[in-house]
Amino acid sequence: MSVQALAIAATAVLGVVMLAASAWRILNPWIITRPLKVDGSGRKLPPGSFGWPFFGEMKEFLQCFKNDKPDQFVKVREDRYGKGGLYTTSMFGVPSIMATRPEVLKFVLKRDDLFGPGWPSLSKIMGPTAVVSVTGEFHRTLRRYLFDAVASPEGMAKALPRLDEAVRTVLKEWADQGNVNIRECTRKLTFNVIATNFLSLKPSPELELIEKDYSGFMLGIRALPIYLPGTAHYTAVNCRRRLGARFQALINTRRVSNECHSDFLQSLMEARDSAGMPLTDEQLKDNLVALMLAGYESSAYTMMWTLILLAKHPQCLTKLREEHLHIKMRIGERQLTLEVIDETLRLVNVAPMLFRTVLQDVDFSGYRFPKGWRVLPWLRAPHMDPEYFPQPEKFIPERWDDKNVKFEAFRPFGGGARTCVGNDFARLQVSVFLHHVSVGYKWALLNPDAKVDHLPHPKPVDGGPMNFAVLV
Ligand code: HEM
């Protein structure tokens, strides 16, 4: 076949594909919504569109985040359809409904009987009995165990000295290094906190192997689930398998030696349900992985952003330093430390959106949520809406002093039945960090205007190079 004939054939094939895709784009909403129209309920879907076949509106979504305009995706829909807070879309290959206003977020997050876990291909990689994968009574039981281990007053009291020591040790190391990459440093710090508090592991070759597998697991957790050598998903699945084997070895050693540790693993091993039954080894391993995943980058990036934002707001840092040097409580007001943490969580949006699956047809606010669809609770939408937080793009910790501040619009830790189990632990960790860093150190950003890579969590593209030194 001549080159010319090949070109004609290729153009023809491309034309047919384009035509089919365009036809699908037009017919797709009709096909998807047809069962809804014929069920006679008279309910309608929220306004919106479905985009291209399979890809849906992913391209527009990714484009907004890539262009450093992560709120544009919601803004366009609000301008087009009004501020109802519910919009139909199609993302991650599934027809979906975005929930963006506080009252809608509250409803979706509270009703775990109607909206189940929905992270794409989560349970396959995390483990079928992980807290993030299960529902109903077992979910509630697991949450109770995890809460006792992580966030109960006894759990936090046990964790505090180890947390304190880990923070003090690494801050000294950063100052010795002088120039540091703050993203890597806060990730390392959080990993050490996890290793000591969850597993009582001190730095060792074994811990390095766990960290290596853990990083491989993290890199592929949100990748397309294509299990072929070389893909991020393939690496993640294998790292997860090795992590499981390493955790099993730890569990076996504890069982044989009868050693007693005061860490999260021990607490989970000792937990019993109402029939006196302990967790199985598979359940223990799935939940250790889930805890480590949930508590790792979220906490690391929150610490990283507090440093970046305080470097950009030196007056706030001076006030914070005073609060810690003189333990100056402001009567009738919230402590600045908590305000800095909340303002960082609001502005940075470490967890911008969540995923849920509609378990049965749900009617709410005049709209239908069809069974099997996905709901995307868009946590960052109210955080960045001037209706709730004036000048939302600005870092203003004092806004939390205002008696009229809209706490109901603030959901950095989600809400309802799946509210973050580690939220108090995370605040404790960042508070200890802010204490030591503000009283003992000074730091300067080497590239304050670095662009931000927003997905899956916001971070400076260059990792945030900083000069870090002891405060004299
Ligand atoms: C600043 C740090 C953190 C942020 C912003 C954060 C945010 C969140 C959010 C938004 C959820 C809800 C997920 C959903 O509804 O689908 C969640 C769940 C969870 N978080 Fe956190 N988290 C943080 C730190 C931690 C830490 C330190 C731990 C543990 C030590 C932890 C453990 C968990 C667990 C186990 C869940 C799952 C709860 C469930 O499915 O019932 N998180 N987190």
Short mmCIF file of C-alpha atoms and ligand atoms in Angstrom, two decimals:
data_model
loop_
_atom_site.label_atom_id
_atom_site.label_comp_id
_atom_site.label_asym_id
_atom_site.label_seq_id
_atom_site.Cartn_x
_atom_site.Cartn_y
_atom_site.Cartn_z
CA MET A 1 0.00 0.00 0.00
CA SER A 2 1.38 3.43 -0.95
CA VAL A 3 2.08 6.11 1.65
CA GLN A 4 -0.76 8.18 0.17
CA ALA A 5 -3.26 5.34 0.53
CA LEU A 6 -2.12 4.77 4.11
CA ALA A 7 -2.64 8.46 4.92
CA ILE A 8 -6.14 8.38 3.43
CA ALA A 9 -7.01 5.22 5.41
CA ALA A 10 -5.64 6.74 8.64
CA THR A 11 -7.61 9.98 8.06
CA ALA A 12 -10.78 7.96 7.38
CA VAL A 13 -10.34 5.92 10.59
CA LEU A 14 -9.68 9.09 12.57
CA GLY A 15 -12.77 10.71 11.02
CA VAL A 16 -14.97 7.75 11.99
CA VAL A 17 -13.58 7.79 15.56
CA MET A 18 -14.20 11.56 15.85
CA LEU A 19 -17.70 11.17 14.44
CA ALA A 20 -18.49 8.33 16.86
CA ALA A 21 -17.10 10.35 19.78
CA SER A 22 -19.18 13.40 18.81
CA ALA A 23 -22.30 11.26 18.44
CA TRP A 24 -21.59 9.76 21.85
CA ARG A 25 -21.12 13.20 23.35
CA ILE A 26 -24.56 14.18 22.09
CA LEU A 27 -26.25 10.88 22.95
CA ASN A 28 -24.39 10.18 26.18
CA PRO A 29 -26.58 12.32 28.44
CA TRP A 30 -29.67 10.82 26.87
CA ILE A 31 -28.38 7.24 27.37
CA ILE A 32 -27.27 7.90 30.93
CA THR A 33 -30.40 9.73 31.99
CA ARG A 34 -32.90 7.52 30.10
CA PRO A 35 -33.59 5.11 32.98
CA LEU A 36 -34.27 8.14 35.15
CA LYS A 37 -36.75 9.65 32.70
CA VAL A 38 -38.76 6.46 32.30
CA ASP A 39 -39.12 5.59 35.99
CA GLY A 40 -41.96 8.08 36.25
CA SER A 41 -40.65 9.75 39.40
CA GLY A 42 -40.58 13.15 37.70
CA ARG A 43 -37.29 13.85 39.47
CA LYS A 44 -34.57 15.53 37.51
CA LEU A 45 -30.83 15.43 37.64
CA PRO A 46 -28.90 18.46 38.87
CA PRO A 47 -27.81 20.75 36.02
CA GLY A 48 -24.54 19.96 34.26
CA SER A 49 -23.05 18.04 31.37
CA PHE A 50 -21.32 14.70 30.79
CA GLY A 51 -18.47 15.66 28.45
CA TRP A 52 -16.73 13.12 26.25
CA PRO A 53 -17.24 9.35 26.28
CA PHE A 54 -15.24 7.62 29.02
CA PHE A 55 -13.12 10.75 29.72
CA GLY A 56 -16.21 12.76 30.68
CA GLU A 57 -15.11 16.19 31.92
CA MET A 58 -11.72 15.03 33.22
CA LYS A 59 -9.84 17.19 30.73
CA GLU A 60 -11.54 20.40 31.92
CA PHE A 61 -11.06 19.36 35.55
CA LEU A 62 -7.34 18.63 35.13
CA GLN A 63 -6.84 21.78 33.06
CA CYS A 64 -8.20 24.00 35.86
CA PHE A 65 -5.86 22.46 38.43
CA LYS A 66 -2.91 22.52 36.02
CA ASN A 67 -3.50 26.22 35.26
CA ASP A 68 -3.34 27.03 38.99
CA LYS A 69 -7.08 27.81 38.98
CA PRO A 70 -8.47 24.90 41.02
CA ASP A 71 -11.70 26.74 41.83
CA GLN A 72 -12.47 27.53 38.21
CA PHE A 73 -14.16 24.16 37.62
CA VAL A 74 -16.87 24.95 40.19
CA LYS A 75 -17.01 28.67 39.30
CA VAL A 76 -17.81 27.91 35.64
CA ARG A 77 -20.72 25.71 36.74
CA GLU A 78 -21.99 28.29 39.25
CA ASP A 79 -21.93 30.98 36.55
CA ARG A 80 -23.66 28.70 34.06
CA TYR A 81 -26.27 27.01 36.27
CA GLY A 82 -26.50 29.10 39.46
CA LYS A 83 -25.24 28.46 43.00
CA GLY A 84 -27.47 25.47 43.76
CA GLY A 85 -24.46 23.46 44.92
CA LEU A 86 -25.26 20.30 42.91
CA TYR A 87 -23.93 19.71 39.39
CA THR A 88 -24.01 16.67 37.16
CA THR A 89 -20.72 15.70 35.55
CA SER A 90 -18.80 12.63 34.47
CA MET A 91 -15.35 11.95 35.87
CA PHE A 92 -13.08 8.95 36.39
CA GLY A 93 -15.25 7.09 33.87
CA VAL A 94 -18.47 7.32 35.95
CA PRO A 95 -21.50 9.66 35.83
CA SER A 96 -21.22 11.80 38.94
CA ILE A 97 -22.77 14.61 40.98
CA MET A 98 -20.57 17.31 42.46
CA ALA A 99 -21.70 18.64 45.86
CA THR A 100 -20.31 22.09 46.63
CA ARG A 101 -22.43 23.93 49.21
CA PRO A 102 -22.24 23.34 53.00
CA GLU A 103 -25.83 22.09 53.39
CA VAL A 104 -25.43 19.60 50.54
CA LEU A 105 -22.01 18.45 51.80
CA LYS A 106 -23.52 17.92 55.24
CA PHE A 107 -26.32 15.75 53.83
CA VAL A 108 -24.03 13.59 51.69
CA LEU A 109 -21.38 13.09 54.38
CA LYS A 110 -23.88 12.41 57.16
CA ARG A 111 -25.97 9.80 55.32
CA ASP A 112 -23.52 6.90 55.08
CA ASP A 113 -26.56 4.60 54.71
CA LEU A 114 -27.23 6.27 51.33
CA PHE A 115 -23.68 7.14 50.20
CA GLY A 116 -20.93 4.49 50.56
CA PRO A 117 -17.18 4.63 49.95
CA GLY A 118 -16.41 5.62 46.38
CA TRP A 119 -12.66 6.11 45.93
CA PRO A 120 -11.85 4.72 42.46
CA SER A 121 -10.56 1.10 42.78
CA LEU A 122 -9.74 1.75 46.44
CA SER A 123 -10.49 -1.55 48.13
CA LYS A 124 -8.50 -3.51 45.53
CA ILE A 125 -5.30 -1.75 46.46
CA MET A 126 -5.92 -0.75 50.08
CA GLY A 127 -7.44 -4.06 51.16
CA PRO A 128 -11.10 -5.15 51.41
CA THR A 129 -11.27 -4.82 55.22
CA ALA A 130 -9.59 -1.40 55.54
CA VAL A 131 -11.70 1.22 57.34
CA VAL A 132 -11.96 3.24 54.12
CA SER A 133 -13.37 0.24 52.20
CA VAL A 134 -15.98 -1.16 54.61
CA THR A 135 -19.49 0.00 55.59
CA GLY A 136 -22.12 -0.47 58.31
CA GLU A 137 -21.51 -2.06 61.71
CA PHE A 138 -17.98 -3.27 60.93
CA HIS A 139 -17.04 0.27 59.83
CA ARG A 140 -18.31 1.68 63.12
CA THR A 141 -16.42 -0.98 65.11
CA LEU A 142 -13.18 -0.30 63.24
CA ARG A 143 -13.53 3.45 63.74
CA ARG A 144 -13.91 2.87 67.47
CA TYR A 145 -10.69 0.81 67.54
CA LEU A 146 -8.82 3.37 65.46
CA PHE A 147 -10.12 6.23 67.56
CA ASP A 148 -8.97 4.48 70.77
CA ALA A 149 -5.53 3.88 69.25
CA VAL A 150 -5.01 7.31 67.70
CA ALA A 151 -7.22 9.98 69.17
CA SER A 152 -8.36 8.97 72.64
CA PRO A 153 -6.82 11.07 75.45
CA GLU A 154 -4.74 8.00 76.48
CA GLY A 155 -3.60 7.39 72.88
CA MET A 156 -2.59 11.05 72.46
CA ALA A 157 -0.84 11.13 75.85
CA LYS A 158 1.26 8.11 74.83
CA ALA A 159 2.04 9.67 71.47
CA LEU A 160 3.05 13.13 72.69
CA PRO A 161 6.58 12.41 74.04
CA ARG A 162 7.51 10.45 70.89
CA LEU A 163 6.07 13.20 68.71
CA ASP A 164 8.01 15.82 70.63
CA GLU A 165 11.28 13.92 70.32
CA ALA A 166 10.81 13.22 66.59
CA VAL A 167 10.13 16.92 65.87
CA ARG A 168 13.08 18.17 67.95
CA THR A 169 15.48 15.69 66.34
CA VAL A 170 14.58 16.51 62.74
CA LEU A 171 14.50 20.28 63.23
CA LYS A 172 18.10 20.10 64.49
CA GLU A 173 19.04 18.05 61.41
CA TRP A 174 17.41 20.60 59.07
CA ALA A 175 19.31 23.44 60.72
CA ASP A 176 22.57 21.46 60.37
CA GLN A 177 21.85 21.01 56.66
CA GLY A 178 21.13 24.72 56.15
CA ASN A 179 19.38 24.49 52.78
CA VAL A 180 16.55 21.98 52.78
CA ASN A 181 13.76 20.79 50.50
CA ILE A 182 10.84 21.29 52.81
CA ARG A 183 8.50 18.86 51.06
CA GLU A 184 10.94 15.97 51.43
CA CYS A 185 11.81 17.01 54.99
CA THR A 186 8.22 17.16 56.26
CA ARG A 187 7.43 13.84 54.54
CA LYS A 188 10.42 12.25 56.27
CA LEU A 189 9.39 13.75 59.62
CA THR A 190 5.83 12.42 59.26
CA PHE A 191 7.12 9.01 58.27
CA ASN A 192 9.27 8.89 61.43
CA VAL A 193 6.27 9.94 63.54
CA ILE A 194 4.22 7.16 61.93
CA ALA A 195 6.98 4.57 62.38
CA THR A 196 7.44 5.31 66.08
CA ASN A 197 3.80 5.88 67.04
CA PHE A 198 2.20 3.19 64.89
CA LEU A 199 4.84 0.47 64.99
CA SER A 200 7.52 1.45 67.57
CA LEU A 201 10.15 1.25 64.83
CA LYS A 202 13.32 3.34 65.16
CA PRO A 203 15.44 4.23 62.10
CA SER A 204 16.87 0.92 60.80
CA PRO A 205 17.42 -0.95 57.50
CA GLU A 206 14.00 -2.61 58.03
CA LEU A 207 12.33 0.79 58.35
CA GLU A 208 14.07 1.97 55.18
CA LEU A 209 12.59 -0.99 53.29
CA ILE A 210 9.12 -0.16 54.66
CA GLU A 211 9.57 3.46 53.59
CA LYS A 212 10.67 2.43 50.10
CA ASP A 213 7.62 0.19 49.62
CA TYR A 214 5.43 2.80 51.16
CA SER A 215 6.60 5.46 48.68
CA GLY A 216 5.99 3.07 45.75
CA PHE A 217 2.53 2.35 47.11
CA MET A 218 1.74 6.07 47.50
CA LEU A 219 2.88 6.87 43.95
CA GLY A 220 0.46 4.39 42.40
CA ILE A 221 -2.52 4.68 44.70
CA ARG A 222 -4.40 7.05 42.40
CA ALA A 223 -2.99 5.76 39.10
CA LEU A 224 -5.18 4.14 36.44
CA PRO A 225 -5.74 0.54 37.57
CA ILE A 226 -3.74 -1.08 34.76
CA TYR A 227 -1.85 -4.09 36.10
CA LEU A 228 1.04 -4.28 33.62
CA PRO A 229 4.78 -4.26 34.47
CA GLY A 230 6.06 -0.68 34.37
CA THR A 231 2.77 0.99 35.36
CA ALA A 232 2.45 2.89 38.65
CA HIS A 233 -0.51 0.67 39.58
CA TYR A 234 1.59 -2.49 39.09
CA THR A 235 4.34 -1.08 41.34
CA ALA A 236 1.80 -0.01 43.96
CA VAL A 237 0.12 -3.43 44.08
CA ASN A 238 3.48 -5.14 44.56
CA CYS A 239 4.64 -2.63 47.18
CA ARG A 240 1.34 -3.17 49.01
CA ARG A 241 1.91 -6.94 48.93
CA ARG A 242 5.42 -6.56 50.38
CA LEU A 243 4.16 -4.10 53.03
CA GLY A 244 1.55 -6.70 54.03
CA ALA A 245 4.31 -9.31 54.41
CA ARG A 246 6.47 -6.93 56.50
CA PHE A 247 3.54 -6.08 58.79
CA GLN A 248 2.73 -9.78 59.12
CA ALA A 249 6.31 -10.41 60.30
CA LEU A 250 5.92 -7.63 62.92
CA ILE A 251 2.62 -9.12 64.13
CA ASN A 252 4.14 -12.64 64.31
CA THR A 253 7.13 -11.38 66.31
CA ARG A 254 4.84 -9.66 68.81
CA ARG A 255 2.68 -12.77 69.20
CA VAL A 256 5.65 -15.09 69.78
CA SER A 257 7.64 -12.80 72.07
CA ASN A 258 4.66 -11.50 74.05
CA GLU A 259 6.40 -8.12 73.89
CA CYS A 260 4.14 -5.25 74.90
CA HIS A 261 4.40 -1.91 73.11
CA SER A 262 2.39 1.23 73.70
CA ASP A 263 1.75 1.97 70.00
CA PHE A 264 -1.16 1.94 67.55
CA LEU A 265 -0.47 -1.63 66.35
CA GLN A 266 -0.57 -2.94 69.92
CA SER A 267 -3.81 -1.09 70.57
CA LEU A 268 -5.38 -2.65 67.44
CA MET A 269 -4.08 -6.12 68.38
CA GLU A 270 -5.69 -5.82 71.82
CA ALA A 271 -9.06 -4.51 70.55
CA ARG A 272 -12.04 -6.87 71.02
CA ASP A 273 -15.59 -6.67 69.68
CA SER A 274 -18.73 -7.28 71.79
CA ALA A 275 -18.28 -11.05 71.30
CA GLY A 276 -14.68 -10.82 72.53
CA MET A 277 -13.22 -11.43 69.05
CA PRO A 278 -9.96 -9.74 67.98
CA LEU A 279 -9.19 -8.43 64.47
CA THR A 280 -7.80 -11.06 62.09
CA ASP A 281 -4.27 -10.59 60.74
CA GLU A 282 -5.68 -9.51 57.35
CA GLN A 283 -7.86 -6.87 59.05
CA LEU A 284 -4.90 -5.67 61.12
CA LYS A 285 -2.69 -5.31 58.04
CA ASP A 286 -5.36 -3.61 55.89
CA ASN A 287 -5.98 -1.06 58.62
CA LEU A 288 -2.34 -0.37 59.35
CA VAL A 289 -1.88 0.44 55.66
CA ALA A 290 -5.03 2.61 55.68
CA LEU A 291 -3.92 4.52 58.79
CA MET A 292 -0.46 5.12 57.39
CA LEU A 293 -1.86 6.32 54.11
CA ALA A 294 -4.41 8.63 55.73
CA GLY A 295 -1.93 10.16 58.17
CA TYR A 296 1.10 10.61 55.94
CA GLU A 297 0.99 13.24 53.18
CA SER A 298 -1.99 15.07 54.69
CA SER A 299 -0.03 15.86 57.88
CA ALA A 300 3.31 16.36 56.08
CA TYR A 301 1.84 18.87 53.64
CA THR A 302 -0.02 20.74 56.37
CA MET A 303 3.28 21.25 58.25
CA MET A 304 5.03 22.23 55.02
CA TRP A 305 2.39 24.87 54.20
CA THR A 306 2.42 26.36 57.70
CA LEU A 307 6.15 27.02 57.20
CA ILE A 308 5.65 28.47 53.72
CA LEU A 309 2.73 30.70 54.79
CA LEU A 310 4.46 31.91 57.95
CA ALA A 311 7.58 32.76 55.91
CA LYS A 312 5.33 34.90 53.70
CA HIS A 313 3.60 36.50 56.72
CA PRO A 314 6.42 37.45 59.11
CA GLN A 315 4.13 39.53 61.36
CA CYS A 316 2.01 36.48 62.03
CA LEU A 317 5.16 34.47 62.81
CA THR A 318 6.27 37.13 65.31
CA LYS A 319 2.90 36.92 67.10
CA LEU A 320 3.01 33.14 67.06
CA ARG A 321 6.53 33.17 68.50
CA GLU A 322 5.30 35.41 71.32
CA GLU A 323 2.40 33.09 72.01
CA HIS A 324 4.82 30.17 72.39
CA LEU A 325 7.64 31.96 74.17
CA HIS A 326 5.38 33.41 76.81
CA ILE A 327 2.59 30.81 76.50
CA LYS A 328 0.41 33.85 76.07
CA MET A 329 -3.24 32.81 76.02
CA ARG A 330 -5.57 35.38 74.56
CA ILE A 331 -8.54 35.48 76.92
CA GLY A 332 -11.84 34.98 75.09
CA GLU A 333 -10.07 34.33 71.80
CA ARG A 334 -8.79 31.20 70.11
CA GLN A 335 -5.08 30.55 70.32
CA LEU A 336 -3.19 31.83 67.30
CA THR A 337 -1.59 28.38 66.87
CA LEU A 338 -4.99 26.81 66.20
CA GLU A 339 -5.95 29.69 63.96
CA VAL A 340 -2.78 29.27 61.90
CA ILE A 341 -3.53 25.55 61.54
CA ASP A 342 -7.18 26.11 60.56
CA GLU A 343 -6.35 28.91 58.16
CA THR A 344 -3.67 26.76 56.52
CA LEU A 345 -6.11 23.85 56.18
CA ARG A 346 -8.77 26.18 54.72
CA LEU A 347 -6.53 27.93 52.24
CA VAL A 348 -4.37 25.01 51.15
CA ASN A 349 -7.09 22.34 50.96
CA VAL A 350 -4.95 19.27 51.49
CA ALA A 351 -8.02 17.10 50.79
CA PRO A 352 -9.87 19.09 48.08
CA MET A 353 -12.58 16.57 47.30
CA LEU A 354 -13.91 13.18 48.40
CA PHE A 355 -15.64 10.28 46.66
CA ARG A 356 -18.88 8.50 47.48
CA THR A 357 -21.05 5.94 45.67
CA VAL A 358 -24.84 6.29 45.68
CA LEU A 359 -26.12 3.06 47.29
CA GLN A 360 -29.80 3.51 46.35
CA ASP A 361 -31.81 6.13 44.44
CA VAL A 362 -31.82 9.26 46.62
CA ASP A 363 -34.01 12.35 46.26
CA PHE A 364 -32.72 15.56 47.77
CA SER A 365 -33.51 19.20 47.18
CA GLY A 366 -35.72 18.33 44.18
CA TYR A 367 -32.99 16.32 42.47
CA ARG A 368 -32.36 12.62 41.97
CA PHE A 369 -29.04 10.94 42.84
CA PRO A 370 -29.32 7.71 40.79
CA LYS A 371 -28.10 4.46 42.37
CA GLY A 372 -24.57 3.50 41.26
CA TRP A 373 -23.54 7.06 40.42
CA ARG A 374 -20.64 8.71 42.18
CA VAL A 375 -20.94 11.81 44.37
CA LEU A 376 -17.97 14.16 44.66
CA PRO A 377 -18.15 16.18 47.90
CA TRP A 378 -16.09 19.23 46.90
CA LEU A 379 -14.70 20.25 50.30
CA ARG A 380 -12.65 23.13 48.95
CA ALA A 381 -15.63 24.91 47.34
CA PRO A 382 -17.00 26.62 50.51
CA HIS A 383 -13.45 27.19 51.81
CA MET A 384 -12.73 29.36 48.79
CA ASP A 385 -16.13 31.05 48.53
CA PRO A 386 -16.24 34.74 49.62
CA GLU A 387 -19.83 34.17 50.78
CA TYR A 388 -18.36 32.16 53.69
CA PHE A 389 -14.79 33.42 53.96
CA PRO A 390 -14.22 37.02 52.76
CA GLN A 391 -11.04 37.42 50.68
CA PRO A 392 -10.73 33.64 50.56
CA GLU A 393 -7.41 33.62 48.70
CA LYS A 394 -5.70 35.52 51.55
CA PHE A 395 -4.01 33.97 54.61
CA ILE A 396 -5.80 35.67 57.53
CA PRO A 397 -5.55 33.50 60.69
CA GLU A 398 -7.35 36.21 62.71
CA ARG A 399 -10.54 35.60 60.68
CA TRP A 400 -11.16 32.70 63.08
CA ASP A 401 -11.54 35.21 65.95
CA ASP A 402 -14.70 36.57 64.36
CA LYS A 403 -17.78 35.39 66.23
CA ASN A 404 -19.66 35.11 62.92
CA VAL A 405 -17.12 32.82 61.28
CA LYS A 406 -18.90 30.10 59.33
CA PHE A 407 -17.64 26.90 60.94
CA GLU A 408 -20.32 24.90 59.09
CA ALA A 409 -18.56 25.76 55.81
CA PHE A 410 -15.20 24.48 57.08
CA ARG A 411 -14.62 20.77 56.47
CA PRO A 412 -10.92 20.01 56.02
CA PHE A 413 -11.46 16.66 57.78
CA GLY A 414 -14.66 15.68 55.94
CA GLY A 415 -17.69 15.02 58.12
CA GLY A 416 -20.37 12.61 59.27
CA ALA A 417 -19.73 8.90 59.58
CA ARG A 418 -16.31 9.05 57.93
CA THR A 419 -14.90 12.18 59.56
CA CYS A 420 -11.13 11.92 59.83
CA VAL A 421 -10.21 9.65 62.76
CA GLY A 422 -6.84 11.37 63.10
CA ASN A 423 -7.98 14.98 63.12
CA ASP A 424 -6.99 15.67 66.74
CA PHE A 425 -3.76 13.75 66.31
CA ALA A 426 -2.97 15.83 63.20
CA ARG A 427 -3.64 19.11 65.05
CA LEU A 428 -1.48 17.91 67.96
CA GLN A 429 1.33 17.01 65.57
CA VAL A 430 1.22 20.38 63.79
CA SER A 431 0.94 22.26 67.13
CA VAL A 432 4.08 20.53 68.51
CA PHE A 433 5.83 21.28 65.22
CA LEU A 434 4.78 24.97 65.30
CA HIS A 435 5.92 25.27 68.91
CA HIS A 436 9.48 24.04 68.30
CA VAL A 437 9.91 25.67 64.94
CA SER A 438 8.68 29.10 66.05
CA VAL A 439 10.66 29.34 69.30
CA GLY A 440 13.91 27.78 68.07
CA TYR A 441 14.35 28.45 64.35
CA LYS A 442 14.16 30.92 61.50
CA TRP A 443 13.65 30.08 57.84
CA ALA A 444 13.47 31.79 54.46
CA LEU A 445 11.98 30.61 51.17
CA LEU A 446 14.54 30.40 48.38
CA ASN A 447 11.87 30.50 45.66
CA PRO A 448 8.81 32.21 47.17
CA ASP A 449 6.98 32.41 43.84
CA ALA A 450 7.25 28.72 42.99
CA LYS A 451 4.24 27.38 41.08
CA VAL A 452 1.92 25.01 42.88
CA ASP A 453 1.17 21.50 41.70
CA HIS A 454 -2.36 20.92 43.05
CA LEU A 455 -3.00 17.22 42.54
CA PRO A 456 -3.38 14.93 44.35
CA HIS A 457 -2.31 17.28 47.18
CA PRO A 458 -1.09 20.88 46.74
CA LYS A 459 2.70 21.33 46.86
CA PRO A 460 5.29 23.71 45.38
CA VAL A 461 6.61 22.17 42.14
CA ASP A 462 10.22 22.61 43.29
CA GLY A 463 9.54 21.03 46.70
CA GLY A 464 9.93 24.36 48.54
CA PRO A 465 13.67 24.99 48.91
CA MET A 466 14.35 26.84 52.18
CA ASN A 467 17.18 28.14 54.22
CA PHE A 468 16.70 26.84 57.74
CA ALA A 469 18.73 27.93 60.78
CA VAL A 470 18.75 28.10 64.56
CA LEU A 471 17.22 31.32 65.91
CA VAL A 472 19.85 33.23 67.83
C1 HEM B 1 -4.00 17.53 58.36
C2 HEM B 1 -4.05 16.23 58.25
C3 HEM B 1 -5.25 15.45 57.79
C4 HEM B 1 -6.26 15.80 56.94
C5 HEM B 1 -6.46 17.13 56.21
C6 HEM B 1 -7.15 14.66 56.86
C7 HEM B 1 -8.33 14.64 56.12
C8 HEM B 1 -9.19 13.56 56.10
C9 HEM B 1 -10.44 13.56 55.40
C10 HEM B 1 -11.01 14.72 54.57
C11 HEM B 1 -11.04 12.35 55.62
C12 HEM B 1 -12.41 11.90 55.13
C13 HEM B 1 -12.31 10.95 53.97
C14 HEM B 1 -13.67 10.57 53.44
O1 HEM B 1 -14.68 11.00 53.98
O2 HEM B 1 -13.70 9.85 52.44
C15 HEM B 1 -10.13 11.57 56.43
C16 HEM B 1 -10.37 10.27 56.83
C17 HEM B 1 -9.50 9.55 57.61
N1 HEM B 1 -8.37 10.00 58.22
FE1 HEM B 1 -7.55 11.85 58.03
N2 HEM B 1 -6.66 13.64 57.65
C18 HEM B 1 -5.51 14.09 58.24
C19 HEM B 1 -4.71 13.38 59.13
C20 HEM B 1 -4.94 12.11 59.57
C21 HEM B 1 -4.10 11.38 60.51
C22 HEM B 1 -2.84 11.95 61.17
C23 HEM B 1 -4.65 10.13 60.65
C24 HEM B 1 -4.22 8.97 61.50
C25 HEM B 1 -3.25 8.97 62.34
C26 HEM B 1 -5.84 10.09 59.81
C27 HEM B 1 -6.67 9.00 59.70
C28 HEM B 1 -7.81 8.96 58.94
C29 HEM B 1 -8.63 7.76 58.77
C30 HEM B 1 -8.37 6.39 59.37
C31 HEM B 1 -9.69 8.13 57.94
C32 HEM B 1 -10.79 7.21 57.42
C33 HEM B 1 -12.04 7.34 58.25
C34 HEM B 1 -13.19 6.48 57.73
O3 HEM B 1 -13.20 6.07 56.56
O4 HEM B 1 -14.09 6.23 58.53
N3 HEM B 1 -5.97 11.30 59.18
N4 HEM B 1 -9.02 12.33 56.73
#
